[in-house]
Amino acid sequence: MGIIRISGDTAHAIGCNITGLEKLTPRFAHFATFRNPADSLQIDEGLALYFKGPNSFTGEDVVELQCHGSMVILERLLGICLNLGAELAPAGEFSKRAFLNGKLSLTEAESIIDLIDSKSEKGRQVSLHHYQGALHQKIAALKAGLFHCLEHIEASINFPDEVDRIPREQLNTAISNALEFAKSVLANKDYGAYVFSGVNCLILGAPNAGKSSLLNALLGESRAIVSDTAGTTRDYINSTLTLGGLQFQFTDTAGMRQATDAIEEAGISKINELIKNAHAVIWMIDSSIALPDNSAEICRIAHEKAHRYALLNKSDLVPVVRADDPALSTFTTIPISATTGTGIDTLKAQLVQDFVNSLEQLDEATLCNVRQIHCIEAIKAELDELQTTTAEGHADDLLAINLKAAIRQLDELSGDEINEDVLDGIFSRFCVGK
């Protein structure tokens, strides 16, 4: 099935012209013949639905023509709509109109694209929660508290004989509530990244440690080439796996050693780029031999990340490297055999415990996307300054300035006040038809 969606003042007239009906009944599915009004040539048969504004997604009159899914039919109908005065909608135009017409807050509108782009069940849940207004409601409540304080302060400045100064307890409570929310969002921003983008796991280790075998064992398929020849992996291989409703991306890298040729050297150099975006480091160790000479370098890289795992591979052989080795004291160590599959389920369970289970205790409204995190950082900076100004006992007119700045930042987060270029950038992420 294909759908042509038209929104705006001319939507009803265009729908009537194409269907030949005198009028379309709101929220009623009309079975109609779609014709070109210029020559009465039949294009298709299908359903015409009319949503009269403001009771529609965009808040405007909306007509949907539901036809067979042939691209030829869709292109013909689209061409007829354009000839009748419609214009092609850019990406995100319908959601943007819904926002501008007050049908959606900006955070609710953003949740649509986050929902479409969601890579996991957790991402879907959080995006849907935002779409239902959870984040917007929190922002609105905090802004209302600060705005009430601002009204009181400005009233006491303008009418000092009639309005007392705002009680500091009231002001401190409003500031503390907003700061507590901002801090919780920033404290959980990594979890927001996990939900919206997935967990990036970087697999490191010496050549022939079993990195490619690990990747294949995790996925249950032969995704990476396995060979006894050192340096087989010259670049890196990405593969994804869903665990506990969260998407994990595993990157099998080139073995870390002194490169023997330019191609292998280029693959090893990319590790430094990959580590910047990694959320976890998995160190694959051949436990049947001594730790490699570059162990200190691998440890240095791994210690840049909060989550690091040392997998003692070839656990079915006599071990030389053990879990109590001092070099592994800050790692979560797991004995495995990438060949037989021993320990793979233990690794998966550990990843679920470290990344998924923690999400269950979090307020989903505090899990934000990149733009929202940037706004929250600016809001916290203004609130910190406001709290300092209040504690130092500055005059109320200075407090009013700081309050207005904090409220402006909250307005940008919610979309009540936002730069047009920023708005265009947000909705440009959407697909056509949304």
CSV table of C-alpha atoms in Angstrom, one decimal:
chain,number,residue,atom,x,y,z
A,1,MET,CA,0.0,0.0,0.0
A,2,GLY,CA,1.1,3.6,-0.7
A,3,ILE,CA,-0.1,6.8,1.0
A,4,ILE,CA,-0.1,10.3,-0.3
A,5,ARG,CA,-0.5,12.8,2.6
A,6,ILE,CA,-1.6,16.4,2.1
A,7,SER,CA,-1.7,19.0,4.8
A,8,GLY,CA,-2.9,22.6,4.6
A,9,ASP,CA,-5.8,24.8,3.6
A,10,THR,CA,-6.1,23.2,0.1
A,11,ALA,CA,-6.0,19.6,1.3
A,12,HIS,CA,-9.7,19.1,1.2
A,13,ALA,CA,-10.2,20.7,-2.2
A,14,ILE,CA,-7.4,18.6,-3.7
A,15,GLY,CA,-8.9,15.4,-2.2
A,16,CYS,CA,-12.3,16.2,-3.7
A,17,ASN,CA,-10.8,16.9,-7.1
A,18,ILE,CA,-9.0,13.6,-7.2
A,19,THR,CA,-11.8,11.5,-5.8
A,20,GLY,CA,-14.7,13.3,-7.6
A,21,LEU,CA,-16.6,13.6,-4.3
A,22,GLU,CA,-18.3,16.9,-3.4
A,23,LYS,CA,-17.0,16.7,0.1
A,24,LEU,CA,-15.1,14.4,2.4
A,25,THR,CA,-16.5,13.4,5.7
A,26,PRO,CA,-14.0,13.9,8.6
A,27,ARG,CA,-12.7,10.7,10.0
A,28,PHE,CA,-14.5,8.5,7.5
A,29,ALA,CA,-12.9,6.1,5.0
A,30,HIS,CA,-14.2,6.9,1.6
A,31,PHE,CA,-13.7,4.1,-1.1
A,32,ALA,CA,-13.2,6.2,-4.2
A,33,THR,CA,-11.8,6.1,-7.7
A,34,PHE,CA,-8.8,8.4,-8.1
A,35,ARG,CA,-8.8,10.3,-11.3
A,36,ASN,CA,-6.8,13.0,-13.0
A,37,PRO,CA,-9.3,16.0,-13.0
A,38,ALA,CA,-7.6,17.4,-16.1
A,39,ASP,CA,-8.8,14.5,-18.4
A,40,SER,CA,-10.9,12.2,-16.0
A,41,LEU,CA,-8.4,9.4,-16.6
A,42,GLN,CA,-8.6,6.8,-13.8
A,43,ILE,CA,-5.3,6.3,-11.9
A,44,ASP,CA,-6.4,3.8,-9.2
A,45,GLU,CA,-9.0,2.9,-6.6
A,46,GLY,CA,-8.4,3.3,-2.9
A,47,LEU,CA,-9.4,5.0,0.3
A,48,ALA,CA,-9.6,8.7,1.0
A,49,LEU,CA,-9.4,9.9,4.6
A,50,TYR,CA,-10.0,13.4,5.8
A,51,PHE,CA,-9.0,14.9,9.1
A,52,LYS,CA,-10.3,18.4,9.7
A,53,GLY,CA,-8.0,20.7,11.5
A,54,PRO,CA,-7.3,21.3,14.3
A,55,ASN,CA,-8.2,17.6,15.0
A,56,SER,CA,-5.3,16.2,13.0
A,57,PHE,CA,-1.6,15.3,13.5
A,58,THR,CA,-0.4,18.6,12.0
A,59,GLY,CA,-3.3,20.7,13.4
A,60,GLU,CA,-4.3,21.6,9.8
A,61,ASP,CA,-6.7,20.0,7.3
A,62,VAL,CA,-5.2,16.7,6.3
A,63,VAL,CA,-6.2,14.3,3.5
A,64,GLU,CA,-4.6,10.9,3.0
A,65,LEU,CA,-5.0,9.0,-0.3
A,66,GLN,CA,-4.3,5.3,0.3
A,67,CYS,CA,-3.7,3.5,-3.0
A,68,HIS,CA,-1.9,0.4,-4.3
A,69,GLY,CA,1.9,0.5,-3.6
A,70,SER,CA,3.0,0.8,-7.2
A,71,MET,CA,5.6,3.6,-7.7
A,72,VAL,CA,3.9,4.4,-11.0
A,73,ILE,CA,0.6,5.0,-9.3
A,74,LEU,CA,2.2,7.0,-6.5
A,75,GLU,CA,4.2,9.2,-8.9
A,76,ARG,CA,1.0,9.9,-11.0
A,77,LEU,CA,-1.0,10.8,-7.9
A,78,LEU,CA,1.8,13.0,-6.6
A,79,GLY,CA,2.1,14.8,-9.9
A,80,ILE,CA,-1.7,15.5,-9.9
A,81,CYS,CA,-1.5,16.9,-6.4
A,82,LEU,CA,1.3,19.2,-7.4
A,83,ASN,CA,-0.6,20.3,-10.5
A,84,LEU,CA,-3.6,21.2,-8.2
A,85,GLY,CA,-1.4,23.5,-6.1
A,86,ALA,CA,0.3,21.3,-3.5
A,87,GLU,CA,4.0,21.5,-2.8
A,88,LEU,CA,6.5,18.7,-2.0
A,89,ALA,CA,7.0,18.4,1.7
A,90,PRO,CA,10.6,18.5,2.9
A,91,ALA,CA,11.8,16.0,5.4
A,92,GLY,CA,10.1,16.4,8.8
A,93,GLU,CA,7.6,19.0,7.5
A,94,PHE,CA,4.5,17.3,8.9
A,95,SER,CA,6.1,17.0,12.4
A,96,LYS,CA,7.4,20.5,12.2
A,97,ARG,CA,3.9,21.8,11.4
A,98,ALA,CA,2.5,19.8,14.3
A,99,PHE,CA,5.1,21.5,16.6
A,100,LEU,CA,4.4,25.0,15.2
A,101,ASN,CA,0.6,24.5,15.6
A,102,GLY,CA,1.0,23.4,19.2
A,103,LYS,CA,0.1,19.7,18.6
A,104,LEU,CA,3.5,18.5,19.9
A,105,SER,CA,6.2,19.9,22.1
A,106,LEU,CA,9.7,19.9,20.7
A,107,THR,CA,10.8,17.0,22.9
A,108,GLU,CA,7.7,15.0,21.8
A,109,ALA,CA,8.4,15.8,18.1
A,110,GLU,CA,12.1,14.7,18.6
A,111,SER,CA,10.9,11.5,20.1
A,112,ILE,CA,9.3,10.6,16.7
A,113,ILE,CA,12.6,10.5,14.9
A,114,ASP,CA,14.2,8.8,17.9
A,115,LEU,CA,11.4,6.2,17.8
A,116,ILE,CA,12.0,5.7,14.0
A,117,ASP,CA,15.7,5.4,14.5
A,118,SER,CA,15.5,3.3,17.6
A,119,LYS,CA,17.9,0.3,17.3
A,120,SER,CA,16.6,-1.7,20.3
A,121,GLU,CA,13.6,-2.4,22.4
A,122,LYS,CA,15.0,-0.1,25.1
A,123,GLY,CA,15.3,2.7,22.6
A,124,ARG,CA,11.7,2.2,21.5
A,125,GLN,CA,10.5,2.3,25.1
A,126,VAL,CA,12.3,5.5,26.0
A,127,SER,CA,11.3,7.2,22.8
A,128,LEU,CA,7.7,6.3,23.3
A,129,HIS,CA,7.8,7.5,26.9
A,130,HIS,CA,9.1,10.9,25.6
A,131,TYR,CA,6.5,10.9,22.9
A,132,GLN,CA,3.8,10.6,25.6
A,133,GLY,CA,5.1,13.8,27.1
A,134,ALA,CA,7.1,12.5,30.1
A,135,LEU,CA,10.2,14.7,29.5
A,136,HIS,CA,8.1,17.8,28.5
A,137,GLN,CA,6.0,17.5,31.7
A,138,LYS,CA,9.2,17.6,33.8
A,139,ILE,CA,10.5,20.6,32.0
A,140,ALA,CA,7.2,22.4,32.2
A,141,ALA,CA,7.0,21.8,36.0
A,142,LEU,CA,10.5,23.0,36.6
A,143,LYS,CA,10.0,26.1,34.4
A,144,ALA,CA,6.8,26.9,36.2
A,145,GLY,CA,8.5,26.9,39.6
A,146,LEU,CA,11.3,29.2,38.4
A,147,PHE,CA,8.9,31.5,36.6
A,148,HIS,CA,6.7,31.8,39.7
A,149,CYS,CA,9.9,33.0,41.5
A,150,LEU,CA,10.7,35.4,38.8
A,151,GLU,CA,7.2,36.9,38.9
A,152,HIS,CA,7.5,37.3,42.7
A,153,ILE,CA,10.9,39.0,42.4
A,154,GLU,CA,9.9,41.4,39.7
A,155,ALA,CA,6.7,42.3,41.6
A,156,SER,CA,8.7,43.0,44.7
A,157,ILE,CA,11.1,45.2,42.7
A,158,ASN,CA,8.4,47.2,41.0
A,159,PHE,CA,6.0,47.4,44.0
A,160,PRO,CA,8.2,47.2,47.2
A,161,ASP,CA,5.6,48.7,49.4
A,162,GLU,CA,3.0,46.1,48.4
A,163,VAL,CA,4.9,42.9,47.7
A,164,ASP,CA,7.5,41.4,50.2
A,165,ARG,CA,10.8,40.0,49.0
A,166,ILE,CA,10.6,36.4,47.9
A,167,PRO,CA,11.3,34.0,50.7
A,168,ARG,CA,14.8,32.5,50.2
A,169,GLU,CA,13.4,29.0,51.0
A,170,GLN,CA,11.0,29.2,48.1
A,171,LEU,CA,13.7,30.4,45.7
A,172,ASN,CA,16.2,27.8,46.9
A,173,THR,CA,13.6,25.0,46.5
A,174,ALA,CA,12.9,25.9,42.9
A,175,ILE,CA,16.6,26.1,42.1
A,176,SER,CA,17.4,22.9,43.8
A,177,ASN,CA,14.5,21.0,42.0
A,178,ALA,CA,15.8,22.2,38.6
A,179,LEU,CA,19.4,21.5,39.5
A,180,GLU,CA,18.5,18.0,40.7
A,181,PHE,CA,16.9,17.2,37.4
A,182,ALA,CA,19.8,18.6,35.4
A,183,LYS,CA,22.3,16.7,37.4
A,184,SER,CA,20.3,13.4,37.0
A,185,VAL,CA,20.1,13.9,33.3
A,186,LEU,CA,23.9,14.6,33.0
A,187,ALA,CA,24.7,11.7,35.3
A,188,ASN,CA,22.7,9.3,33.1
A,189,LYS,CA,23.9,10.8,29.7
A,190,ASP,CA,26.0,7.6,29.0
A,191,TYR,CA,22.8,5.5,29.5
A,192,GLY,CA,21.1,7.8,27.0
A,193,ALA,CA,23.8,7.1,24.5
A,194,TYR,CA,23.4,3.4,25.1
A,195,VAL,CA,19.7,3.6,24.5
A,196,PHE,CA,19.7,5.8,21.4
A,197,SER,CA,22.9,4.7,19.7
A,198,GLY,CA,23.7,1.3,21.3
A,199,VAL,CA,26.7,0.1,23.3
A,200,ASN,CA,30.0,0.1,21.5
A,201,CYS,CA,32.3,-2.7,22.6
A,202,LEU,CA,35.9,-2.7,21.3
A,203,ILE,CA,37.7,-6.1,21.2
A,204,LEU,CA,41.5,-5.7,21.7
A,205,GLY,CA,44.3,-8.2,22.0
A,206,ALA,CA,47.4,-9.6,20.4
A,207,PRO,CA,47.3,-11.4,17.0
A,208,ASN,CA,45.9,-15.0,17.3
A,209,ALA,CA,44.4,-14.3,20.8
A,210,GLY,CA,41.0,-15.4,19.4
A,211,LYS,CA,39.3,-12.0,18.8
A,212,SER,CA,37.7,-13.1,15.5
A,213,SER,CA,36.7,-16.4,17.1
A,214,LEU,CA,35.1,-14.5,19.9
A,215,LEU,CA,33.1,-12.4,17.5
A,216,ASN,CA,31.9,-15.4,15.7
A,217,ALA,CA,30.9,-17.2,19.0
A,218,LEU,CA,29.0,-14.1,20.1
A,219,LEU,CA,27.0,-13.9,16.9
A,220,GLY,CA,26.6,-17.6,16.4
A,221,GLU,CA,27.9,-17.3,12.8
A,222,SER,CA,31.1,-17.0,10.9
A,223,ARG,CA,31.2,-13.3,10.5
A,224,ALA,CA,35.0,-12.8,10.8
A,225,ILE,CA,37.8,-14.8,9.1
A,226,VAL,CA,39.6,-17.1,11.5
A,227,SER,CA,43.1,-18.2,10.7
A,228,ASP,CA,46.3,-19.4,12.5
A,229,THR,CA,48.2,-16.8,10.6
A,230,ALA,CA,48.9,-13.7,12.7
A,231,GLY,CA,47.6,-10.4,11.4
A,232,THR,CA,44.7,-11.8,9.4
A,233,THR,CA,42.4,-9.0,10.5
A,234,ARG,CA,43.9,-6.0,8.7
A,235,ASP,CA,41.1,-3.4,9.3
A,236,TYR,CA,38.1,-3.9,11.7
A,237,ILE,CA,34.8,-5.6,11.6
A,238,ASN,CA,31.6,-4.3,13.1
A,239,SER,CA,28.7,-6.6,14.1
A,240,THR,CA,25.7,-6.0,16.3
A,241,LEU,CA,23.9,-8.2,18.8
A,242,THR,CA,20.8,-7.4,20.9
A,243,LEU,CA,21.0,-8.4,24.6
A,244,GLY,CA,18.3,-7.6,27.1
A,245,GLY,CA,16.6,-5.2,24.7
A,246,LEU,CA,19.7,-3.1,24.1
A,247,GLN,CA,21.9,-3.2,21.0
A,248,PHE,CA,25.6,-4.0,21.4
A,249,GLN,CA,28.0,-3.3,18.6
A,250,PHE,CA,31.2,-5.4,18.7
A,251,THR,CA,34.3,-4.2,16.8
A,252,ASP,CA,36.9,-6.8,16.0
A,253,THR,CA,40.2,-4.9,15.6
A,254,ALA,CA,43.5,-5.7,14.1
A,255,GLY,CA,45.9,-7.5,16.5
A,256,MET,CA,48.0,-5.1,18.5
A,257,ARG,CA,51.6,-5.7,17.7
A,258,GLN,CA,54.5,-4.2,15.7
A,259,ALA,CA,53.0,-4.0,12.2
A,260,THR,CA,54.7,-6.0,9.5
A,261,ASP,CA,53.3,-4.1,6.5
A,262,ALA,CA,51.6,-0.8,5.6
A,263,ILE,CA,48.1,-2.3,5.5
A,264,GLU,CA,48.3,-3.9,8.9
A,265,GLU,CA,49.8,-0.7,10.3
A,266,ALA,CA,46.8,1.3,9.0
A,267,GLY,CA,44.5,-1.2,10.7
A,268,ILE,CA,46.3,-0.9,14.0
A,269,SER,CA,46.3,2.9,13.9
A,270,LYS,CA,42.5,3.0,13.6
A,271,ILE,CA,42.2,1.6,17.1
A,272,ASN,CA,43.0,5.0,18.5
A,273,GLU,CA,40.1,6.4,16.6
A,274,LEU,CA,37.7,3.6,17.6
A,275,ILE,CA,38.6,3.9,21.4
A,276,LYS,CA,37.1,7.4,21.5
A,277,ASN,CA,33.6,6.1,20.7
A,278,ALA,CA,33.9,2.8,22.7
A,279,HIS,CA,31.8,2.3,25.8
A,280,ALA,CA,33.5,-0.9,26.8
A,281,VAL,CA,36.8,-2.6,26.1
A,282,ILE,CA,37.1,-6.4,25.8
A,283,TRP,CA,40.7,-7.6,26.1
A,284,MET,CA,41.1,-11.0,24.5
A,285,ILE,CA,44.0,-12.9,26.1
A,286,ASP,CA,45.5,-16.2,25.1
A,287,SER,CA,45.7,-17.6,28.6
A,288,SER,CA,47.9,-20.6,27.5
A,289,ILE,CA,50.9,-18.3,27.0
A,290,ALA,CA,52.4,-15.4,28.9
A,291,LEU,CA,50.8,-11.9,28.6
A,292,PRO,CA,52.1,-10.1,25.5
A,293,ASP,CA,54.8,-7.4,25.7
A,294,ASN,CA,52.3,-4.7,24.9
A,295,SER,CA,50.0,-5.5,27.8
A,296,ALA,CA,50.8,-2.2,29.5
A,297,GLU,CA,49.6,-0.3,26.3
A,298,ILE,CA,46.4,-2.3,26.2
A,299,CYS,CA,45.8,-1.7,29.9
A,300,ARG,CA,46.3,2.1,29.4
A,301,ILE,CA,43.7,2.1,26.6
A,302,ALA,CA,41.3,0.0,28.6
A,303,HIS,CA,41.5,2.2,31.7
A,304,GLU,CA,40.1,5.1,29.7
A,305,LYS,CA,36.7,3.3,29.9
A,306,ALA,CA,34.6,2.5,33.0
A,307,HIS,CA,33.7,-1.0,31.6
A,308,ARG,CA,36.6,-3.3,30.8
A,309,TYR,CA,36.7,-7.0,30.6
A,310,ALA,CA,39.6,-9.5,30.3
A,311,LEU,CA,38.6,-12.7,28.6
A,312,LEU,CA,41.0,-15.6,29.4
A,313,ASN,CA,40.7,-17.5,26.2
A,314,LYS,CA,41.7,-21.1,25.6
A,315,SER,CA,40.5,-22.0,29.1
A,316,ASP,CA,40.3,-25.6,28.0
A,317,LEU,CA,44.1,-25.7,28.0
A,318,VAL,CA,46.6,-25.5,30.9
A,319,PRO,CA,46.5,-21.8,31.9
A,320,VAL,CA,49.6,-19.6,32.2
A,321,VAL,CA,47.6,-16.4,32.8
A,322,ARG,CA,45.1,-16.5,35.6
A,323,ALA,CA,42.3,-14.3,36.8
A,324,ASP,CA,44.4,-13.2,39.9
A,325,ASP,CA,47.2,-11.8,37.7
A,326,PRO,CA,48.0,-8.3,39.0
A,327,ALA,CA,47.8,-6.8,35.5
A,328,LEU,CA,44.1,-7.8,35.5
A,329,SER,CA,43.2,-6.5,38.9
A,330,THR,CA,41.0,-3.7,37.5
A,331,PHE,CA,39.3,-5.9,34.9
A,332,THR,CA,36.2,-8.1,35.1
A,333,THR,CA,37.9,-11.4,34.2
A,334,ILE,CA,36.0,-14.2,32.5
A,335,PRO,CA,37.5,-17.6,31.5
A,336,ILE,CA,36.3,-18.6,28.0
A,337,SER,CA,36.9,-20.8,25.1
A,338,ALA,CA,36.0,-19.1,21.9
A,339,THR,CA,36.3,-22.4,20.1
A,340,THR,CA,34.0,-24.5,22.3
A,341,GLY,CA,31.7,-21.6,23.4
A,342,THR,CA,32.5,-22.0,27.1
A,343,GLY,CA,32.1,-18.7,29.0
A,344,ILE,CA,30.3,-16.9,26.1
A,345,ASP,CA,27.0,-16.9,28.0
A,346,THR,CA,28.8,-15.6,31.1
A,347,LEU,CA,30.1,-12.7,29.1
A,348,LYS,CA,26.7,-11.9,27.7
A,349,ALA,CA,25.1,-12.0,31.2
A,350,GLN,CA,27.8,-9.7,32.5
A,351,LEU,CA,27.1,-7.2,29.7
A,352,VAL,CA,23.4,-7.3,30.5
A,353,GLN,CA,24.1,-6.8,34.2
A,354,ASP,CA,26.4,-3.8,33.6
A,355,PHE,CA,24.5,-2.0,30.9
A,356,VAL,CA,20.9,-3.2,30.8
A,357,ASN,CA,19.9,-3.9,34.4
A,358,SER,CA,21.1,-0.4,35.5
A,359,LEU,CA,18.5,1.1,33.1
A,360,GLU,CA,15.7,-0.6,35.0
A,361,GLN,CA,16.2,1.7,38.0
A,362,LEU,CA,16.4,5.0,36.0
A,363,ASP,CA,13.6,7.4,35.2
A,364,GLU,CA,13.3,7.2,31.4
A,365,ALA,CA,12.6,10.9,31.2
A,366,THR,CA,16.2,11.5,32.3
A,367,LEU,CA,17.5,9.6,29.2
A,368,CYS,CA,18.0,12.4,26.6
A,369,ASN,CA,19.4,12.7,23.1
A,370,VAL,CA,22.5,14.7,22.1
A,371,ARG,CA,20.7,18.1,21.6
A,372,GLN,CA,18.8,17.8,24.8
A,373,ILE,CA,22.0,16.9,26.7
A,374,HIS,CA,23.6,20.1,25.3
A,375,CYS,CA,20.7,22.2,26.5
A,376,ILE,CA,20.8,20.6,29.9
A,377,GLU,CA,24.5,21.4,30.3
A,378,ALA,CA,23.7,25.0,29.5
A,379,ILE,CA,20.8,25.0,32.0
A,380,LYS,CA,23.0,23.6,34.7
A,381,ALA,CA,25.6,26.3,34.2
A,382,GLU,CA,22.9,29.0,34.6
A,383,LEU,CA,21.4,27.3,37.6
A,384,ASP,CA,24.8,27.0,39.3
A,385,GLU,CA,25.4,30.7,38.8
A,386,LEU,CA,21.9,31.5,40.1
A,387,GLN,CA,22.5,29.3,43.2
A,388,THR,CA,25.8,31.1,43.8
A,389,THR,CA,24.2,34.5,43.3
A,390,THR,CA,21.5,33.6,45.8
A,391,ALA,CA,23.9,32.2,48.4
A,392,GLU,CA,26.0,35.4,48.2
A,393,GLY,CA,23.0,37.5,49.0
A,394,HIS,CA,23.0,39.7,45.8
A,395,ALA,CA,20.2,42.1,45.0
A,396,ASP,CA,17.0,40.8,43.6
A,397,ASP,CA,17.4,42.6,40.3
A,398,LEU,CA,20.6,40.5,39.7
A,399,LEU,CA,18.6,37.4,40.7
A,400,ALA,CA,16.0,38.3,38.1
A,401,ILE,CA,18.6,38.4,35.4
A,402,ASN,CA,20.0,34.9,36.3
A,403,LEU,CA,16.5,33.5,36.6
A,404,LYS,CA,15.5,34.8,33.1
A,405,ALA,CA,18.7,33.3,31.6
A,406,ALA,CA,17.9,29.9,33.2
A,407,ILE,CA,14.3,30.0,32.0
A,408,ARG,CA,15.5,30.9,28.4
A,409,GLN,CA,17.6,27.8,28.4
A,410,LEU,CA,14.6,25.7,29.5
A,411,ASP,CA,12.6,27.3,26.8
A,412,GLU,CA,15.2,26.2,24.2
A,413,LEU,CA,15.0,22.7,25.6
A,414,SER,CA,11.2,22.5,25.3
A,415,GLY,CA,11.1,24.5,22.1
A,416,ASP,CA,9.1,27.4,23.5
A,417,GLU,CA,11.9,29.7,22.3
A,418,ILE,CA,14.3,28.3,19.7
A,419,ASN,CA,16.4,29.6,16.8
A,420,GLU,CA,14.8,28.9,13.4
A,421,ASP,CA,18.1,27.4,12.1
A,422,VAL,CA,18.2,25.0,15.1
A,423,LEU,CA,14.6,24.1,14.4
A,424,ASP,CA,15.3,23.3,10.8
A,425,GLY,CA,18.3,21.2,11.8
A,426,ILE,CA,16.2,19.1,14.2
A,427,PHE,CA,13.5,18.4,11.7
A,428,SER,CA,15.9,17.8,8.8
A,429,ARG,CA,16.8,14.5,10.6
A,430,PHE,CA,13.3,13.2,9.8
A,431,CYS,CA,12.3,11.2,6.8
A,432,VAL,CA,10.0,12.5,4.1
A,433,GLY,CA,6.3,12.0,5.1
A,434,LYS,CA,6.9,12.5,8.9
